[in-house]
PDB file of C-alpha atoms in Angstrom:
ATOM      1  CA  UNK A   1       8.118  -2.892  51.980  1.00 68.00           C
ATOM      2  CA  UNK A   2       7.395  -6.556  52.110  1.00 80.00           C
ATOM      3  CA  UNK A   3       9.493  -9.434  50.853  1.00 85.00           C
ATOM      4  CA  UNK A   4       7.920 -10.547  47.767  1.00 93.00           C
ATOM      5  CA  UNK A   5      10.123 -13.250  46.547  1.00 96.00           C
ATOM      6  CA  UNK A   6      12.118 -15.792  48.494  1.00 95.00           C
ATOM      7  CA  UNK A   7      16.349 -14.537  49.485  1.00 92.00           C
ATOM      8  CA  UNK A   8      17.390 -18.835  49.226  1.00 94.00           C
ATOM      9  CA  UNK A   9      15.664 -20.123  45.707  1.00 96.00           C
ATOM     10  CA  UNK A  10      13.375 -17.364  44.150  1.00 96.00           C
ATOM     11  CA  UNK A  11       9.998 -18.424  44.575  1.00 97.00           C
ATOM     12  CA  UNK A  12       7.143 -16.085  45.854  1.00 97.00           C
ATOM     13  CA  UNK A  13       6.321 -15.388  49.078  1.00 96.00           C
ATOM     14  CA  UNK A  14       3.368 -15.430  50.542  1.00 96.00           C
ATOM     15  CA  UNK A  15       1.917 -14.307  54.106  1.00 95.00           C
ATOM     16  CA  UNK A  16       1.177 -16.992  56.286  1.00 94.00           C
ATOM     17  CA  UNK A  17       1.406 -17.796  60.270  1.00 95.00           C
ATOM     18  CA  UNK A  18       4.077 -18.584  61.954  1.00 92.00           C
ATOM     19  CA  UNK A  19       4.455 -19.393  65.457  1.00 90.00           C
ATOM     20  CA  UNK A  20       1.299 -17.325  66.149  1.00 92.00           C
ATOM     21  CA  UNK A  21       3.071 -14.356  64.127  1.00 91.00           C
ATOM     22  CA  UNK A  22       1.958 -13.178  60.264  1.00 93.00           C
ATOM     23  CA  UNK A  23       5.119 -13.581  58.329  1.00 92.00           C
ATOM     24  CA  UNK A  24       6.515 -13.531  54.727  1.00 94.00           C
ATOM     25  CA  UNK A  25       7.168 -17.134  53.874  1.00 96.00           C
ATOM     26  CA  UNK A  26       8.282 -19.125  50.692  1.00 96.00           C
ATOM     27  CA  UNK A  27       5.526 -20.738  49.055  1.00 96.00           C
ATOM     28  CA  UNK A  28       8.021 -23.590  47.821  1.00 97.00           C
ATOM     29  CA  UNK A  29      11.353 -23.932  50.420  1.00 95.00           C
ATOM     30  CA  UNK A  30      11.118 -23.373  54.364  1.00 94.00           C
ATOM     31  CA  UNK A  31      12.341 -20.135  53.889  1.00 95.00           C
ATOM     32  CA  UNK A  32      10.747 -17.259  56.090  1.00 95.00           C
ATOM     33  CA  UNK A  33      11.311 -13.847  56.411  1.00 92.00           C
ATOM     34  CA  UNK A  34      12.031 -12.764  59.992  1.00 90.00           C
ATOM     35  CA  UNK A  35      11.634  -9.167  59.814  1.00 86.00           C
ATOM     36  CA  UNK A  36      14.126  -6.394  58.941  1.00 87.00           C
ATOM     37  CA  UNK A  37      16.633  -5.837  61.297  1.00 89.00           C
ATOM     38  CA  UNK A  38      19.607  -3.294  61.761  1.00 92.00           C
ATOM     39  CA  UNK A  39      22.553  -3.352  64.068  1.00 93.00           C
ATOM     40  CA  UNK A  40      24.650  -0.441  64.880  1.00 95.00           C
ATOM     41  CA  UNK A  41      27.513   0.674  66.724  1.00 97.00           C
ATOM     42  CA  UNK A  42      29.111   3.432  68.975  1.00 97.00           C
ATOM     43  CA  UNK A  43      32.135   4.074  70.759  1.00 97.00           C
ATOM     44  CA  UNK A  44      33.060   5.955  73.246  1.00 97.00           C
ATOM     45  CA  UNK A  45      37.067   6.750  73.552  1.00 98.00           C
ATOM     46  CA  UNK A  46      38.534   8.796  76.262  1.00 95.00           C
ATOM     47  CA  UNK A  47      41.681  10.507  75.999  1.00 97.00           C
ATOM     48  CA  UNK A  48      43.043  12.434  79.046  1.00 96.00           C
ATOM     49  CA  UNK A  49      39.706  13.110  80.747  1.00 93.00           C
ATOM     50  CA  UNK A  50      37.860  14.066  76.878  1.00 97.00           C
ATOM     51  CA  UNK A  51      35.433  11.985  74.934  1.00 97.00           C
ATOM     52  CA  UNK A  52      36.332  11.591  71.371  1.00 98.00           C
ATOM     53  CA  UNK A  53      33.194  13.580  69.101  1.00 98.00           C
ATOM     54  CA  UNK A  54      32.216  13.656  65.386  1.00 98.00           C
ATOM     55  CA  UNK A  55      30.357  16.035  63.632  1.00 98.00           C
ATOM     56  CA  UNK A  56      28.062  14.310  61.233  1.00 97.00           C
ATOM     57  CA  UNK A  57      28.265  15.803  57.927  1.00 97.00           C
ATOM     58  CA  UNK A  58      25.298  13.675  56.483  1.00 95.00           C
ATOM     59  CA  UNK A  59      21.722  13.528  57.413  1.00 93.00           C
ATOM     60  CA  UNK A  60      20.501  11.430  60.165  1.00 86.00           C
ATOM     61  CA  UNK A  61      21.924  14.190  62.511  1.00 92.00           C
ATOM     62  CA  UNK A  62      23.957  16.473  59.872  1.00 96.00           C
ATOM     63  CA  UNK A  63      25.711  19.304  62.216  1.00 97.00           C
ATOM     64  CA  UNK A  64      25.835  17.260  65.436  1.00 98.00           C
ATOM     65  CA  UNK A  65      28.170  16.093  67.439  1.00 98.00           C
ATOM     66  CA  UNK A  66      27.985  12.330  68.302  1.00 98.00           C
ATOM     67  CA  UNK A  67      30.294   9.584  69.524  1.00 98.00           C
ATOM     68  CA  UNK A  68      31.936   7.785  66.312  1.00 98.00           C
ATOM     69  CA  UNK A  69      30.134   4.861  65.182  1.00 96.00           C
ATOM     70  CA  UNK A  70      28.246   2.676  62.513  1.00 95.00           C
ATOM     71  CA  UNK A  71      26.685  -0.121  60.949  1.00 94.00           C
ATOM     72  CA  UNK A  72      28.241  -3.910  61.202  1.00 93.00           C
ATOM     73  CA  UNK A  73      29.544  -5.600  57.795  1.00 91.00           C
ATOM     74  CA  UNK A  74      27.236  -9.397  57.732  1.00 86.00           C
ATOM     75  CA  UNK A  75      30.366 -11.101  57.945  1.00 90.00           C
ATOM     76  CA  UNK A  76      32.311  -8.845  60.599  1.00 93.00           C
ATOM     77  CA  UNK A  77      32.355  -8.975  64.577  1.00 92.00           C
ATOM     78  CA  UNK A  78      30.620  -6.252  66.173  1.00 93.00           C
ATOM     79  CA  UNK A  79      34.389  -5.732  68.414  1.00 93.00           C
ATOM     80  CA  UNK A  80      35.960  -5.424  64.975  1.00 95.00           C
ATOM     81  CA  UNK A  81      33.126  -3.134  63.546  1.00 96.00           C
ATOM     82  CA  UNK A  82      33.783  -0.694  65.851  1.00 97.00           C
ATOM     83  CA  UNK A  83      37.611  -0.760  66.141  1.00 97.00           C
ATOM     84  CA  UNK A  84      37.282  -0.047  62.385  1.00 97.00           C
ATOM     85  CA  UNK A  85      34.199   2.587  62.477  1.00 97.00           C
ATOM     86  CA  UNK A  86      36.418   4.807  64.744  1.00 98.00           C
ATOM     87  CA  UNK A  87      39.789   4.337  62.826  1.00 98.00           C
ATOM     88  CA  UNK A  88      37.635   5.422  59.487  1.00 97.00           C
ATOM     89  CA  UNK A  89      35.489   8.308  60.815  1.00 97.00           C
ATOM     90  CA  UNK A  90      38.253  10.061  63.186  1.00 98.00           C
ATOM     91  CA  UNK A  91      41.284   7.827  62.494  1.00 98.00           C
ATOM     92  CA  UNK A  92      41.892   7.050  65.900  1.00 98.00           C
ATOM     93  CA  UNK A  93      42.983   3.400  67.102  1.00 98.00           C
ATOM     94  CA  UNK A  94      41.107   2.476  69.793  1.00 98.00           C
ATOM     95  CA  UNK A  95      40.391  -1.385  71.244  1.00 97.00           C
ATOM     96  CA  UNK A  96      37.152  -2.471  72.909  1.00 95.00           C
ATOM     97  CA  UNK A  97      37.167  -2.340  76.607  1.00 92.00           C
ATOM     98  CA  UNK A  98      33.744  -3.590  78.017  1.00 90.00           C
ATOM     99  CA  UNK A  99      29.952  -3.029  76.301  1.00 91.00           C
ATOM    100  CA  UNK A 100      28.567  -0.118  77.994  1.00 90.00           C
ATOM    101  CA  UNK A 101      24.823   0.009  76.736  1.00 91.00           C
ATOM    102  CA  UNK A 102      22.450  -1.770  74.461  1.00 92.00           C
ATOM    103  CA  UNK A 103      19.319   0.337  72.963  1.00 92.00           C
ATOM    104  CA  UNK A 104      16.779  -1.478  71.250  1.00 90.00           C
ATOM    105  CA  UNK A 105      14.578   1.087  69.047  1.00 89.00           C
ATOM    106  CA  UNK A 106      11.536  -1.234  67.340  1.00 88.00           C
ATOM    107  CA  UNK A 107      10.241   0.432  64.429  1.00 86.00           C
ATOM    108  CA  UNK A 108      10.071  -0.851  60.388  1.00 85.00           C
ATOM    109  CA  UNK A 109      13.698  -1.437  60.442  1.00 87.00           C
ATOM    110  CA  UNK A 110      14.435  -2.902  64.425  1.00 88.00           C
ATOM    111  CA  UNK A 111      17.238  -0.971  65.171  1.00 91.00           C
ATOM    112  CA  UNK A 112      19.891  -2.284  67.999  1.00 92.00           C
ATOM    113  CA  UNK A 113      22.412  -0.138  69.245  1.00 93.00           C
ATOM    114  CA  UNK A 114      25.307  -1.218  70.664  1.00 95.00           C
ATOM    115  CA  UNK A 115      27.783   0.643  72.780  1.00 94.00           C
ATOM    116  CA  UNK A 116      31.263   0.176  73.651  1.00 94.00           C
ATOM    117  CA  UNK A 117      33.657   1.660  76.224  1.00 94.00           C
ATOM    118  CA  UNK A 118      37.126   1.996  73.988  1.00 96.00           C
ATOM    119  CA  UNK A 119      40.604   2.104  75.430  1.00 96.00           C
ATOM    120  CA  UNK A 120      42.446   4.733  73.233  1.00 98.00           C
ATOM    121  CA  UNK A 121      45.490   3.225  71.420  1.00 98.00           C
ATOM    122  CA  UNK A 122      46.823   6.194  69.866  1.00 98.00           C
ATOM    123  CA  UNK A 123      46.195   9.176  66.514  1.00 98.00           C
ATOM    124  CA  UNK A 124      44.838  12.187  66.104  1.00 98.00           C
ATOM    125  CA  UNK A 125      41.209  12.894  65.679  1.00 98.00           C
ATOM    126  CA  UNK A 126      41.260  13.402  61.610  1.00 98.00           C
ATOM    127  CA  UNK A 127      37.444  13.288  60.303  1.00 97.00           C
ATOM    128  CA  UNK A 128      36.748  11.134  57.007  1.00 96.00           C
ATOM    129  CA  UNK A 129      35.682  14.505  55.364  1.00 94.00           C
ATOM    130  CA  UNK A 130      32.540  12.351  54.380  1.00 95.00           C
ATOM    131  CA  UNK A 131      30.365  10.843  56.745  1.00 95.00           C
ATOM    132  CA  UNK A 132      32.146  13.422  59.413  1.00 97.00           C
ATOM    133  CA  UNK A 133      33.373  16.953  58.686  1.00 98.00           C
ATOM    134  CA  UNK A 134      35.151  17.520  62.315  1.00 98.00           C
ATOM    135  CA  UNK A 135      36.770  15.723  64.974  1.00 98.00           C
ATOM    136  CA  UNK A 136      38.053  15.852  68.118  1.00 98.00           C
ATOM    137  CA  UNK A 137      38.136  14.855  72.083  1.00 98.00           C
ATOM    138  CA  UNK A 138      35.892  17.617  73.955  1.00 98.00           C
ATOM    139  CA  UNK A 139      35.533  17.687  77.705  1.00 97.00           C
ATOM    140  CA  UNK A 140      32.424  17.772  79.319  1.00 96.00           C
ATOM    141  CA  UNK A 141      32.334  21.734  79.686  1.00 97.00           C
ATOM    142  CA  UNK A 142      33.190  22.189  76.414  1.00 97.00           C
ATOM    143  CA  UNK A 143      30.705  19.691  75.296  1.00 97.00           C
ATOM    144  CA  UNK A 144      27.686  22.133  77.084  1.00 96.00           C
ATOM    145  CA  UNK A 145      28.618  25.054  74.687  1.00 97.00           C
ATOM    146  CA  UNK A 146      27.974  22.361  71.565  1.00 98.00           C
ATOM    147  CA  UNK A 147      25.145  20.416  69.595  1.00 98.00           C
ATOM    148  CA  UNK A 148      25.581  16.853  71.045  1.00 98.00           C
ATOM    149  CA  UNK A 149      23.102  14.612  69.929  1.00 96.00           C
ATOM    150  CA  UNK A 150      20.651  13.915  72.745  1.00 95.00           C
ATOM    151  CA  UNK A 151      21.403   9.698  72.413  1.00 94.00           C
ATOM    152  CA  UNK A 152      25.154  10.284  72.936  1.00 96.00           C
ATOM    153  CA  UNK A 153      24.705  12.627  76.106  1.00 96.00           C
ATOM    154  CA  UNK A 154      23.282   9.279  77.364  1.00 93.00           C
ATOM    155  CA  UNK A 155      25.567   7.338  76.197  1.00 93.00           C
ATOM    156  CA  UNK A 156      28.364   9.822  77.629  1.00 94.00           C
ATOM    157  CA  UNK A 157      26.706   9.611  81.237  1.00 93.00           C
ATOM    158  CA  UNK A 158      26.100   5.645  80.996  1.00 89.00           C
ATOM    159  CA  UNK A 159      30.068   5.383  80.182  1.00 86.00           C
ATOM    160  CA  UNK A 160      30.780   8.021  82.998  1.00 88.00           C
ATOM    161  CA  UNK A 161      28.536   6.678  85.614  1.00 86.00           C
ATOM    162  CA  UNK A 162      28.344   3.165  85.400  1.00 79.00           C
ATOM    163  CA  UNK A 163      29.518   0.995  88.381  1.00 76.00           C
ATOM    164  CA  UNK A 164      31.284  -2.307  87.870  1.00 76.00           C
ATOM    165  CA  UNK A 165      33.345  -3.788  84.990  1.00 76.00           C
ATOM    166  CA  UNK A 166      29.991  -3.577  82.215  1.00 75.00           C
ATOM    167  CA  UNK A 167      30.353  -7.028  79.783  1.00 80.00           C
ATOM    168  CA  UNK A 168      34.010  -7.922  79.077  1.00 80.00           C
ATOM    169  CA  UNK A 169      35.246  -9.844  76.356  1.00 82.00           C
ATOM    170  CA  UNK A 170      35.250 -13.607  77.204  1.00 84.00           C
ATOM    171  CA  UNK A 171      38.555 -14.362  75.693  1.00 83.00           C
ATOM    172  CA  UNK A 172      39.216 -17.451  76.671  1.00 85.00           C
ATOM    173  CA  UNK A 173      35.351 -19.534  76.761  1.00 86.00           C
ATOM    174  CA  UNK A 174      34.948 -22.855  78.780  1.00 84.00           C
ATOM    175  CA  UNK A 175      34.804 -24.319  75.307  1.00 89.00           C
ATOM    176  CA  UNK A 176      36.396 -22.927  72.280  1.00 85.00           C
ATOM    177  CA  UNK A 177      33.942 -21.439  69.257  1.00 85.00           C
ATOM    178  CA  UNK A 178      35.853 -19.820  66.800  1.00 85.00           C
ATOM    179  CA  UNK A 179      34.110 -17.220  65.116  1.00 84.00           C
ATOM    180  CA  UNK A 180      31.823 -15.844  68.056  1.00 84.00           C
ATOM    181  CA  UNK A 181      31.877 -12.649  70.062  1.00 82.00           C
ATOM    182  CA  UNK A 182      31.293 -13.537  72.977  1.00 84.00           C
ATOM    183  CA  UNK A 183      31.172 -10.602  75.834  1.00 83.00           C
ATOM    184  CA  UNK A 184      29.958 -11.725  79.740  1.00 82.00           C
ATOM    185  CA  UNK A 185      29.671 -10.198  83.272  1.00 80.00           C
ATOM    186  CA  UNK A 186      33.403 -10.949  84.994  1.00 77.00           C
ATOM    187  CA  UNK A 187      33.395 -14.011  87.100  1.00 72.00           C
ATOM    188  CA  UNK A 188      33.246 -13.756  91.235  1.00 68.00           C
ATOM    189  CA  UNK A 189      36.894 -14.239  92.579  1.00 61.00           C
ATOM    190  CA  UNK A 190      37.115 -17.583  94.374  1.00 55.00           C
ATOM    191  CA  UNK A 191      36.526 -17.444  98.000  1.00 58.00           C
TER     192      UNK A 191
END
């Protein structure tokens, strides 16, 4: 579906080139529609040597079991999206550790996936009894016996088999932004 009126004052759109690129753009305001764009989230918690698992009970991927997860709120940080996605689907505290992954799926709505190593805080896996209908940490032979979904046995082996620290939270910036989310490779140690 194509934007047919403008998001900032109303007026209809119209397509038009921009920057070598056939766009949706206002036909009175600089307004221009970028494209449709979706940004999700997954975590993966570890408890004693077990992965914390959901079992969707809604389509995409009703039955299966996949690392908790979601979409972020406009005005929430992806760290805080996912500390909350995994409290509400298995009501587990967990805190972000280091960003594991990052899959970008282009398609009519670009989809970007990112993943998060989380350090487990403390609860017991509860599902929402709405999104998820079971949950629970699962070890990686119990896992074989179940149906994980085939993007969070990646995600599982990424977590499990990645070398160094992945992107850390940059907690204190060499200037101050409030407001951003800012994750980086940890510095060299001085020599």
């Amino acid at each position: 579906m194509e934007a047919k009126f403008c998001m900032n004052c109303g007026a209809e759109m119209e397509s038009r080139d921009i920057d070598g690129t056939v766009r949706r753009a206002c036909t009175v305001c600089t307004f221009v529609h970028w494209g449709n764009y979706s940004i999700g989230v997954g975590a993966l918690v570890m408890n004693e040597g077990k992965i914390l698992l959901v079992r969707r009970a809604q389509e995409p991927g009703k039955g299966r079991w996949t690392n908790p997860g979601g979409y972020i709120e406009q005005h929430e940080l992806i760290s805080d999206t996912i500390e909350r996605e995994v409290m509400e689907e298995a009501s587990v505290e967990a805190k972000v550790a280091r960003l594991v992954a990052v899959r970008d799926l282009p398609r009519s709505i670009h989809n970007v996936y990112i993943a998060f190593e989380m350090e487990y805080i403390g609860g017991t896996p509860q599902p929402d009894g709405v999104e998820v209908d079971a949950a629970g940490f699962y070890s990686l032979e119990e896992m074989a016996s179940m149906p994980v979904a085939d993007f969070t046995k990646w995600l599982i082996d990424v977590a499990l088999n990645s070398e160094g620290e992945g992107l850390l939270a940059d907690k204190e910036p060499i200037v101050k932004m409030d407001g951003y989310g800012l994750f980086r490779t940890p510095a060299e140690p001085q020599r």
